[in-house]
DNA sequence: CATGATGGTTTCAATCCGCAACTCATCGGG
DNA sequence: CCCGATGAGTTGCGGATTGAAACCATCATG
């Protein structure tokens, strides 16, 4: 994680031109994305995050702070009286496709065939279909049919 | 990263039921996904990965080994005589949507408006469109319209 | 044979992480 | 008012992970 010099929002990226690298600078550690995952599934309080992830409390403190500092979470005092809560901002909610693709890759490649795992379902309880990248012309895209154009 | 007890392929996950957590156990560190990113963009040799990522050599050694051990990369001696090369397996290539969504999030949320960044384009040089999760009925899905169903 | 590239290994210092213990502040009873 | 239970952290510490730089072995070339 690049050091935040305090004062400037985000100083030194590992690879300033690459959006992938920048994103990983913000959430590319062991825990941040699991916190976001749980936030998407309804966790709001410190202890709830702690219970769900099993992360050490000091690390959780740090992650919540960083996610808040980076604008993925917002901290507010709960409407019902006297308690803190952390809720996703728009930027945080926008990580949904990232979490989803991580989930879908995991379902396919990190479980033995037939091994049970949790599933993401929509309102009707229907499993969410596989997300497939397509071009403007509707063709499927993958690593072989695309490439990075360096910033000019 | 959970310790590999040597002998069994993948012993202790941080959260065995959750595909997101399992995926992050495999590639959820600062560097693995950048290595995969560069592999997708044509890198094959140790030095090429080192040059592109700027990662420390010992860590690169470790990551290449782990990615290979987990079946995301395959190591072979290059066709042209005496050189190693690392190429993506099918499982590795399947991370394409993950890298893509990370990229798209970064483009939108980790750059100042108007700030230049590299772009992913298809064969024709057309920028790859935003990936949007939809349900079977074609409706847009996000964190609010979906939830995780625990494994039964 | 000297030089350079490739693919590492070793060493050592700096970080990071997990655990356990401690601190506050607040609430709900009794 | 006092007691204990939560909630939300903070602090200290030992062990694991990382990063920078140096070292090493093999091959190819001039």
GROMACS .gro file of C-alpha atoms (C1' of nucleotides) in nm:
model
  364
    1UNK     CA    1   0.000   0.000   0.000
    2UNK     CA    2   0.154   0.331  -0.099
    3UNK     CA    3   0.205   0.562   0.191
    4UNK     CA    4  -0.045   0.841   0.230
    5UNK     CA    5   0.158   1.149   0.313
    6UNK     CA    6  -0.142   1.299   0.489
    7UNK     CA    7  -0.275   1.612   0.331
    8UNK     CA    8  -0.279   1.502  -0.030
    9UNK     CA    9  -0.552   1.252  -0.114
   10UNK     CA   10  -0.348   0.986  -0.294
   11UNK     CA   11   0.017   1.046  -0.364
   12UNK     CA   12   0.230   0.766  -0.514
   13UNK     CA   13   0.069   0.487  -0.715
   14UNK     CA   14   0.260   0.174  -0.799
   15UNK     CA   15   0.168   0.228  -1.165
   16UNK     CA   16   0.000   0.564  -1.216
   17UNK     CA   17  -0.125   0.505  -1.570
   18UNK     CA   18  -0.294   0.170  -1.512
   19UNK     CA   19  -0.646   0.167  -1.369
   20UNK     CA   20  -0.604  -0.194  -1.261
   21UNK     CA   21  -0.298  -0.105  -1.056
   22UNK     CA   22  -0.467   0.198  -0.904
   23UNK     CA   23  -0.766  -0.005  -0.798
   24UNK     CA   24  -0.541  -0.264  -0.642
   25UNK     CA   25  -0.356   0.013  -0.460
   26UNK     CA   26  -0.685   0.099  -0.294
   27UNK     CA   27  -0.843  -0.239  -0.228
   28UNK     CA   28  -0.581  -0.494  -0.328
   29UNK     CA   29  -0.501  -0.638   0.010
   30UNK     CA   30  -0.621  -0.945   0.192
   31UNK     CA   31  -0.916  -0.783   0.368
   32UNK     CA   32  -1.057  -0.470   0.204
   33UNK     CA   33  -1.266  -0.652  -0.053
   34UNK     CA   34  -1.405  -0.889   0.207
   35UNK     CA   35  -1.515  -0.589   0.409
   36UNK     CA   36  -1.683  -0.450   0.098
   37UNK     CA   37  -1.842  -0.788   0.031
   38UNK     CA   38  -1.993  -0.791   0.379
   39UNK     CA   39  -2.100  -0.429   0.351
   40UNK     CA   40  -2.289  -0.527   0.036
   41UNK     CA   41  -2.452  -0.807   0.226
   42UNK     CA   42  -2.575  -0.583   0.503
   43UNK     CA   43  -2.299  -0.541   0.758
   44UNK     CA   44  -2.276  -0.190   0.905
   45UNK     CA   45  -2.117  -0.201   1.250
   46UNK     CA   46  -1.762  -0.261   1.357
   47UNK     CA   47  -1.850  -0.575   1.546
   48UNK     CA   48  -2.059  -0.709   1.263
   49UNK     CA   49  -1.768  -0.677   1.022
   50UNK     CA   50  -1.543  -0.831   1.279
   51UNK     CA   51  -1.776  -1.124   1.335
   52UNK     CA   52  -1.825  -1.195   0.966
   53UNK     CA   53  -1.468  -1.163   0.847
   54UNK     CA   54  -1.283  -1.286   1.155
   55UNK     CA   55  -1.026  -1.013   1.089
   56UNK     CA   56  -0.816  -0.885   1.378
   57UNK     CA   57  -0.970  -0.575   1.536
   58UNK     CA   58  -0.675  -0.343   1.489
   59UNK     CA   59  -0.655  -0.436   1.122
   60UNK     CA   60  -1.028  -0.386   1.085
   61UNK     CA   61  -0.993  -0.041   1.240
   62UNK     CA   62  -0.725   0.036   0.985
   63UNK     CA   63  -0.921  -0.098   0.689
   64UNK     CA   64  -1.241   0.082   0.780
   65UNK     CA   65  -1.043   0.402   0.813
   66UNK     CA   66  -0.868   0.354   0.479
   67UNK     CA   67  -1.185   0.262   0.295
   68UNK     CA   68  -1.349   0.565   0.446
   69UNK     CA   69  -1.054   0.788   0.358
   70UNK     CA   70  -1.067   0.662   0.000
   71UNK     CA   71  -1.436   0.732  -0.027
   72UNK     CA   72  -1.563   0.375  -0.050
   73UNK     CA   73  -1.730   0.381   0.289
   74UNK     CA   74  -1.895   0.662   0.476
   75UNK     CA   75  -1.904   0.669   0.852
   76UNK     CA   76  -2.204   0.814   1.024
   77UNK     CA   77  -2.373   0.788   1.357
   78UNK     CA   78  -2.662   0.550   1.325
   79UNK     CA   79  -3.011   0.697   1.286
   80UNK     CA   80  -3.134   0.495   1.585
   81UNK     CA   81  -2.965   0.694   1.861
   82UNK     CA   82  -2.607   0.638   1.964
   83UNK     CA   83  -2.402   0.410   1.743
   84UNK     CA   84  -2.147   0.427   1.460
   85UNK     CA   85  -2.212   0.271   1.126
   86UNK     CA   86  -2.027   0.229   0.802
   87UNK     CA   87  -2.220   0.233   0.477
   88UNK     CA   88  -2.105   0.199   0.120
   89UNK     CA   89  -2.077   0.512  -0.089
   90UNK     CA   90  -2.161   0.510  -0.458
   91UNK     CA   91  -1.797   0.437  -0.533
   92UNK     CA   92  -1.810   0.148  -0.289
   93UNK     CA   93  -2.128   0.007  -0.437
   94UNK     CA   94  -1.966   0.037  -0.779
   95UNK     CA   95  -1.732  -0.243  -0.676
   96UNK     CA   96  -2.022  -0.482  -0.718
   97UNK     CA   97  -1.904  -0.613  -1.056
   98UNK     CA   98  -1.557  -0.672  -0.912
   99UNK     CA   99  -1.691  -0.876  -0.622
  100UNK     CA  100  -1.923  -1.056  -0.860
  101UNK     CA  101  -1.650  -1.160  -1.101
  102UNK     CA  102  -1.426  -1.268  -0.815
  103UNK     CA  103  -1.716  -1.478  -0.689
  104UNK     CA  104  -1.785  -1.630  -1.026
  105UNK     CA  105  -1.422  -1.715  -1.085
  106UNK     CA  106  -1.405  -1.873  -0.742
  107UNK     CA  107  -1.716  -2.081  -0.794
  108UNK     CA  108  -1.568  -2.227  -1.107
  109UNK     CA  109  -1.201  -2.256  -1.020
  110UNK     CA  110  -1.160  -2.269  -0.645
  111UNK     CA  111  -1.410  -2.541  -0.563
  112UNK     CA  112  -1.397  -2.906  -0.640
  113UNK     CA  113  -1.677  -3.013  -0.874
  114UNK     CA  114  -1.987  -3.071  -0.665
  115UNK     CA  115  -1.841  -2.901  -0.357
  116UNK     CA  116  -2.106  -2.676  -0.201
  117UNK     CA  117  -2.062  -2.300  -0.184
  118UNK     CA  118  -2.273  -1.995  -0.113
  119UNK     CA  119  -2.453  -1.846  -0.412
  120UNK     CA  120  -2.551  -1.497  -0.519
  121UNK     CA  121  -2.918  -1.471  -0.601
  122UNK     CA  122  -3.146  -1.189  -0.712
  123UNK     CA  123  -3.480  -1.076  -0.565
  124UNK     CA  124  -3.661  -1.385  -0.691
  125UNK     CA  125  -3.398  -1.622  -0.557
  126UNK     CA  126  -3.268  -1.689  -0.907
  127UNK     CA  127  -2.889  -1.737  -0.924
  128UNK     CA  128  -2.711  -1.448  -1.092
  129UNK     CA  129  -2.590  -1.553  -1.438
  130UNK     CA  130  -2.226  -1.550  -1.542
  131UNK     CA  131  -2.095  -1.210  -1.641
  132UNK     CA  132  -1.946  -1.219  -1.989
  133UNK     CA  133  -1.748  -0.931  -2.144
  134UNK     CA  134  -1.871  -0.840  -2.489
  135UNK     CA  135  -1.759  -0.581  -2.741
  136UNK     CA  136  -1.981  -0.313  -2.889
  137UNK     CA  137  -2.057  -0.555  -3.171
  138UNK     CA  138  -2.171  -0.822  -2.927
  139UNK     CA  139  -1.875  -1.056  -2.969
  140UNK     CA  140  -1.723  -1.220  -2.664
  141UNK     CA  141  -1.403  -1.059  -2.542
  142UNK     CA  142  -1.111  -1.218  -2.361
  143UNK     CA  143  -0.741  -1.168  -2.301
  144UNK     CA  144  -0.658  -1.275  -2.655
  145UNK     CA  145  -0.897  -1.045  -2.837
  146UNK     CA  146  -0.811  -0.730  -2.644
  147UNK     CA  147  -0.505  -0.535  -2.550
  148UNK     CA  148  -0.406  -0.231  -2.353
  149UNK     CA  149  -0.354   0.092  -2.540
  150UNK     CA  150  -0.103   0.301  -2.354
  151UNK     CA  151  -0.210   0.648  -2.262
  152UNK     CA  152  -0.105   0.906  -2.519
  153UNK     CA  153  -0.221  -1.631   0.244
  154UNK     CA  154  -0.314  -1.958   0.409
  155UNK     CA  155  -0.024  -2.188   0.469
  156UNK     CA  156   0.013  -2.478   0.229
  157UNK     CA  157   0.091  -2.776   0.449
  158UNK     CA  158   0.268  -2.943   0.158
  159UNK     CA  159   0.103  -3.253   0.026
  160UNK     CA  160  -0.258  -3.135   0.013
  161UNK     CA  161  -0.339  -2.892  -0.266
  162UNK     CA  162  -0.520  -2.619  -0.069
  163UNK     CA  163  -0.577  -2.667   0.301
  164UNK     CA  164  -0.718  -2.382   0.508
  165UNK     CA  165  -0.925  -2.107   0.352
  166UNK     CA  166  -1.005  -1.791   0.541
  167UNK     CA  167  -1.374  -1.853   0.463
  168UNK     CA  168  -1.426  -2.192   0.301
  169UNK     CA  169  -1.784  -2.139   0.186
  170UNK     CA  170  -1.738  -1.807   0.011
  171UNK     CA  171  -1.608  -1.808  -0.346
  172UNK     CA  172  -1.502  -1.445  -0.312
  173UNK     CA  173  -1.286  -1.525  -0.013
  174UNK     CA  174  -1.136  -1.830  -0.181
  175UNK     CA  175  -1.044  -1.630  -0.488
  176UNK     CA  176  -0.883  -1.366  -0.271
  177UNK     CA  177  -0.691  -1.636  -0.089
  178UNK     CA  178  -0.537  -1.725  -0.423
  179UNK     CA  179  -0.482  -1.389  -0.589
  180UNK     CA  180  -0.580  -1.128  -0.334
  181UNK     CA  181  -0.243  -0.976  -0.265
  182UNK     CA  182  -0.073  -0.666  -0.393
  183UNK     CA  183   0.101  -0.835  -0.689
  184UNK     CA  184  -0.061  -1.152  -0.818
  185UNK     CA  185  -0.328  -0.980  -1.023
  186UNK     CA  186  -0.075  -0.741  -1.174
  187UNK     CA  187   0.128  -1.040  -1.284
  188UNK     CA  188  -0.186  -1.186  -1.440
  189UNK     CA  189  -0.263  -0.852  -1.602
  190UNK     CA  190   0.080  -0.845  -1.764
  191UNK     CA  191   0.054  -1.208  -1.866
  192UNK     CA  192  -0.267  -1.118  -2.046
  193UNK     CA  193  -0.087  -0.837  -2.219
  194UNK     CA  194   0.190  -1.058  -2.348
  195UNK     CA  195   0.453  -1.093  -2.077
  196UNK     CA  196   0.607  -1.440  -2.052
  197UNK     CA  197   0.956  -1.421  -1.904
  198UNK     CA  198   1.071  -1.356  -1.552
  199UNK     CA  199   1.253  -1.042  -1.652
  200UNK     CA  200   0.962  -0.913  -1.854
  201UNK     CA  201   0.730  -0.945  -1.555
  202UNK     CA  202   0.993  -0.782  -1.340
  203UNK     CA  203   1.036  -0.493  -1.580
  204UNK     CA  204   0.666  -0.428  -1.618
  205UNK     CA  205   0.558  -0.456  -1.257
  206UNK     CA  206   0.868  -0.328  -1.083
  207UNK     CA  207   0.811  -0.597  -0.821
  208UNK     CA  208   1.105  -0.716  -0.612
  209UNK     CA  209   1.265  -1.023  -0.767
  210UNK     CA  210   1.229  -1.251  -0.467
  211UNK     CA  211   0.861  -1.169  -0.442
  212UNK     CA  212   0.818  -1.224  -0.813
  213UNK     CA  213   0.982  -1.564  -0.779
  214UNK     CA  214   0.737  -1.645  -0.504
  215UNK     CA  215   0.430  -1.518  -0.691
  216UNK     CA  216   0.516  -1.698  -1.011
  217UNK     CA  217   0.560  -2.015  -0.810
  218UNK     CA  218   0.232  -1.973  -0.627
  219UNK     CA  219   0.036  -1.886  -0.938
  220UNK     CA  220   0.188  -2.190  -1.104
  221UNK     CA  221   0.112  -2.410  -0.804
  222UNK     CA  222  -0.248  -2.293  -0.806
  223UNK     CA  223  -0.287  -2.366  -1.173
  224UNK     CA  224  -0.318  -2.012  -1.305
  225UNK     CA  225   0.015  -2.013  -1.482
  226UNK     CA  226   0.203  -2.294  -1.649
  227UNK     CA  227   0.578  -2.294  -1.665
  228UNK     CA  228   0.749  -2.438  -1.966
  229UNK     CA  229   1.081  -2.408  -2.137
  230UNK     CA  230   1.041  -2.177  -2.431
  231UNK     CA  231   1.021  -2.334  -2.777
  232UNK     CA  232   1.318  -2.124  -2.889
  233UNK     CA  233   1.595  -2.313  -2.705
  234UNK     CA  234   1.689  -2.241  -2.347
  235UNK     CA  235   1.449  -2.010  -2.173
  236UNK     CA  236   1.170  -2.037  -1.919
  237UNK     CA  237   0.834  -1.896  -1.989
  238UNK     CA  238   0.516  -1.854  -1.794
  239UNK     CA  239   0.186  -1.869  -1.978
  240UNK     CA  240  -0.168  -1.840  -1.853
  241UNK     CA  241  -0.370  -2.156  -1.817
  242UNK     CA  242  -0.744  -2.160  -1.888
  243UNK     CA  243  -0.807  -2.084  -1.521
  244UNK     CA  244  -0.568  -1.792  -1.547
  245UNK     CA  245  -0.729  -1.658  -1.860
  246UNK     CA  246  -1.064  -1.690  -1.687
  247UNK     CA  247  -0.958  -1.405  -1.461
  248UNK     CA  248  -1.013  -1.172  -1.754
  249UNK     CA  249  -1.348  -1.043  -1.625
  250UNK     CA  250  -1.194  -0.977  -1.285
  251UNK     CA  251  -0.913  -0.771  -1.431
  252UNK     CA  252  -1.159  -0.597  -1.657
  253UNK     CA  253  -1.394  -0.493  -1.377
  254UNK     CA  254  -1.100  -0.378  -1.166
  255UNK     CA  255  -0.989  -0.171  -1.461
  256UNK     CA  256  -1.330  -0.023  -1.521
  257UNK     CA  257  -1.378   0.066  -1.158
  258UNK     CA  258  -1.036   0.228  -1.154
  259UNK     CA  259  -1.103   0.431  -1.466
  260UNK     CA  260  -1.412   0.574  -1.308
  261UNK     CA  261  -1.313   0.609  -0.946
  262UNK     CA  262  -0.937   0.628  -0.917
  263UNK     CA  263  -0.867   0.898  -1.173
  264UNK     CA  264  -0.949   1.263  -1.161
  265UNK     CA  265  -1.196   1.361  -1.434
  266UNK     CA  266  -1.000   1.417  -1.752
  267UNK     CA  267  -0.683   1.256  -1.616
  268UNK     CA  268  -0.534   1.030  -1.884
  269UNK     CA  269  -0.507   0.655  -1.835
  270UNK     CA  270  -0.439   0.349  -2.043
  271UNK     CA  271  -0.742   0.193  -2.211
  272UNK     CA  272  -0.846  -0.159  -2.300
  273UNK     CA  273  -0.939  -0.191  -2.665
  274UNK     CA  274  -1.054  -0.477  -2.886
  275UNK     CA  275  -0.917  -0.593  -3.222
  276UNK     CA  276  -1.053  -0.290  -3.401
  277UNK     CA  277  -0.913  -0.046  -3.149
  278UNK     CA  278  -1.259   0.016  -3.006
  279UNK     CA  279  -1.264   0.070  -2.630
  280UNK     CA  280  -1.422  -0.219  -2.441
  281UNK     CA  281  -1.766  -0.116  -2.310
  282UNK     CA  282  -1.857  -0.115  -1.944
  283UNK     CA  283  -1.947  -0.455  -1.803
  284UNK     CA  284  -2.290  -0.450  -1.640
  285UNK     CA  285  -2.434  -0.737  -1.436
  286UNK     CA  286  -2.783  -0.833  -1.545
  287UNK     CA  287  -3.027  -1.095  -1.421
  288UNK     CA  288  -3.176  -1.367  -1.637
  289UNK     CA  289  -3.465  -1.130  -1.710
  290UNK     CA  290  -3.229  -0.860  -1.834
  291UNK     CA  291  -3.264  -0.624  -1.538
  292UNK     CA  292  -2.956  -0.454  -1.397
  293UNK     CA  293  -2.823  -0.608  -1.080
  294UNK     CA  294  -2.632  -0.443  -0.796
  295UNK     CA  295  -2.560  -0.485  -0.428
  296UNK     CA  296  -2.913  -0.382  -0.334
  297UNK     CA  297  -3.099  -0.618  -0.562
  298UNK     CA  298  -2.901  -0.930  -0.480
  299UNK     CA  299  -2.792  -1.119  -0.173
  300UNK     CA  300  -2.589  -1.419  -0.080
  301UNK     CA  301  -2.769  -1.743  -0.016
  302UNK     CA  302  -2.573  -1.948   0.231
  303UNK     CA  303  -2.481  -2.296   0.127
  304UNK     CA  304  -2.731  -2.553   0.248
  305DC     C1'  305   3.786  -1.496  -2.213
  306DA     C1'  306   3.503  -1.073  -2.083
  307DT     C1'  307   3.036  -0.916  -2.105
  308DG     C1'  308   2.561  -0.924  -2.070
  309DA     C1'  309   2.115  -1.138  -2.023
  310DT     C1'  310   1.820  -1.464  -1.774
  311DG     C1'  311   1.646  -1.659  -1.364
  312DG     C1'  312   1.700  -1.691  -0.971
  313DT     C1'  313   1.888  -1.713  -0.405
  314DT     C1'  314   2.055  -1.485   0.012
  315DT     C1'  315   2.069  -1.140   0.348
  316DC     C1'  316   1.894  -0.800   0.624
  317DA     C1'  317   1.600  -0.432   0.758
  318DA     C1'  318   1.137  -0.258   0.758
  319DT     C1'  319   0.642  -0.363   0.758
  320DC     C1'  320   0.242  -0.595   0.843
  321DC     C1'  321  -0.059  -0.899   1.087
  322DG     C1'  322  -0.282  -1.158   1.462
  323DC     C1'  323  -0.346  -1.208   1.939
  324DA     C1'  324  -0.436  -1.070   2.379
  325DA     C1'  325  -0.494  -0.724   2.706
  326DC     C1'  326  -0.650  -0.271   2.819
  327DT     C1'  327  -0.940   0.156   2.775
  328DC     C1'  328  -1.353   0.433   2.733
  329DA     C1'  329  -1.838   0.525   2.671
  330DT     C1'  330  -2.291   0.390   2.687
  331DC     C1'  331  -2.685   0.129   2.814
  332DG     C1'  332  -3.005  -0.165   3.094
  333DG     C1'  333  -3.123  -0.336   3.517
  334DG     C1'  334  -3.167  -0.373   4.012
  335DC     C1'  335  -2.638   0.495   4.210
  336DC     C1'  336  -2.370   0.070   4.112
  337DC     C1'  337  -2.300  -0.353   3.822
  338DG     C1'  338  -2.215  -0.581   3.433
  339DA     C1'  339  -2.255  -0.626   2.935
  340DT     C1'  340  -2.183  -0.441   2.475
  341DG     C1'  341  -1.966  -0.163   2.125
  342DA     C1'  342  -1.569   0.046   1.943
  343DG     C1'  343  -1.163   0.094   1.953
  344DT     C1'  344  -0.610   0.137   2.117
  345DT     C1'  345  -0.170  -0.054   2.268
  346DG     C1'  346   0.209  -0.383   2.296
  347DC     C1'  347   0.438  -0.755   2.129
  348DG     C1'  348   0.623  -1.164   1.869
  349DG     C1'  349   0.624  -1.378   1.438
  350DA     C1'  350   0.540  -1.373   0.934
  351DT     C1'  351   0.578  -1.117   0.499
  352DT     C1'  352   0.791  -0.778   0.210
  353DG     C1'  353   1.128  -0.502  -0.024
  354DA     C1'  354   1.601  -0.350  -0.169
  355DA     C1'  355   2.017  -0.482  -0.283
  356DA     C1'  356   2.382  -0.798  -0.338
  357DC     C1'  357   2.527  -1.233  -0.486
  358DC     C1'  358   2.540  -1.643  -0.795
  359DA     C1'  359   2.506  -1.984  -1.190
  360DT     C1'  360   2.426  -2.073  -1.672
  361DC     C1'  361   2.433  -1.974  -2.135
  362DA     C1'  362   2.550  -1.691  -2.572
  363DT     C1'  363   2.805  -1.372  -2.800
  364DG     C1'  364   3.186  -1.097  -2.953
   0.00000   0.00000   0.00000
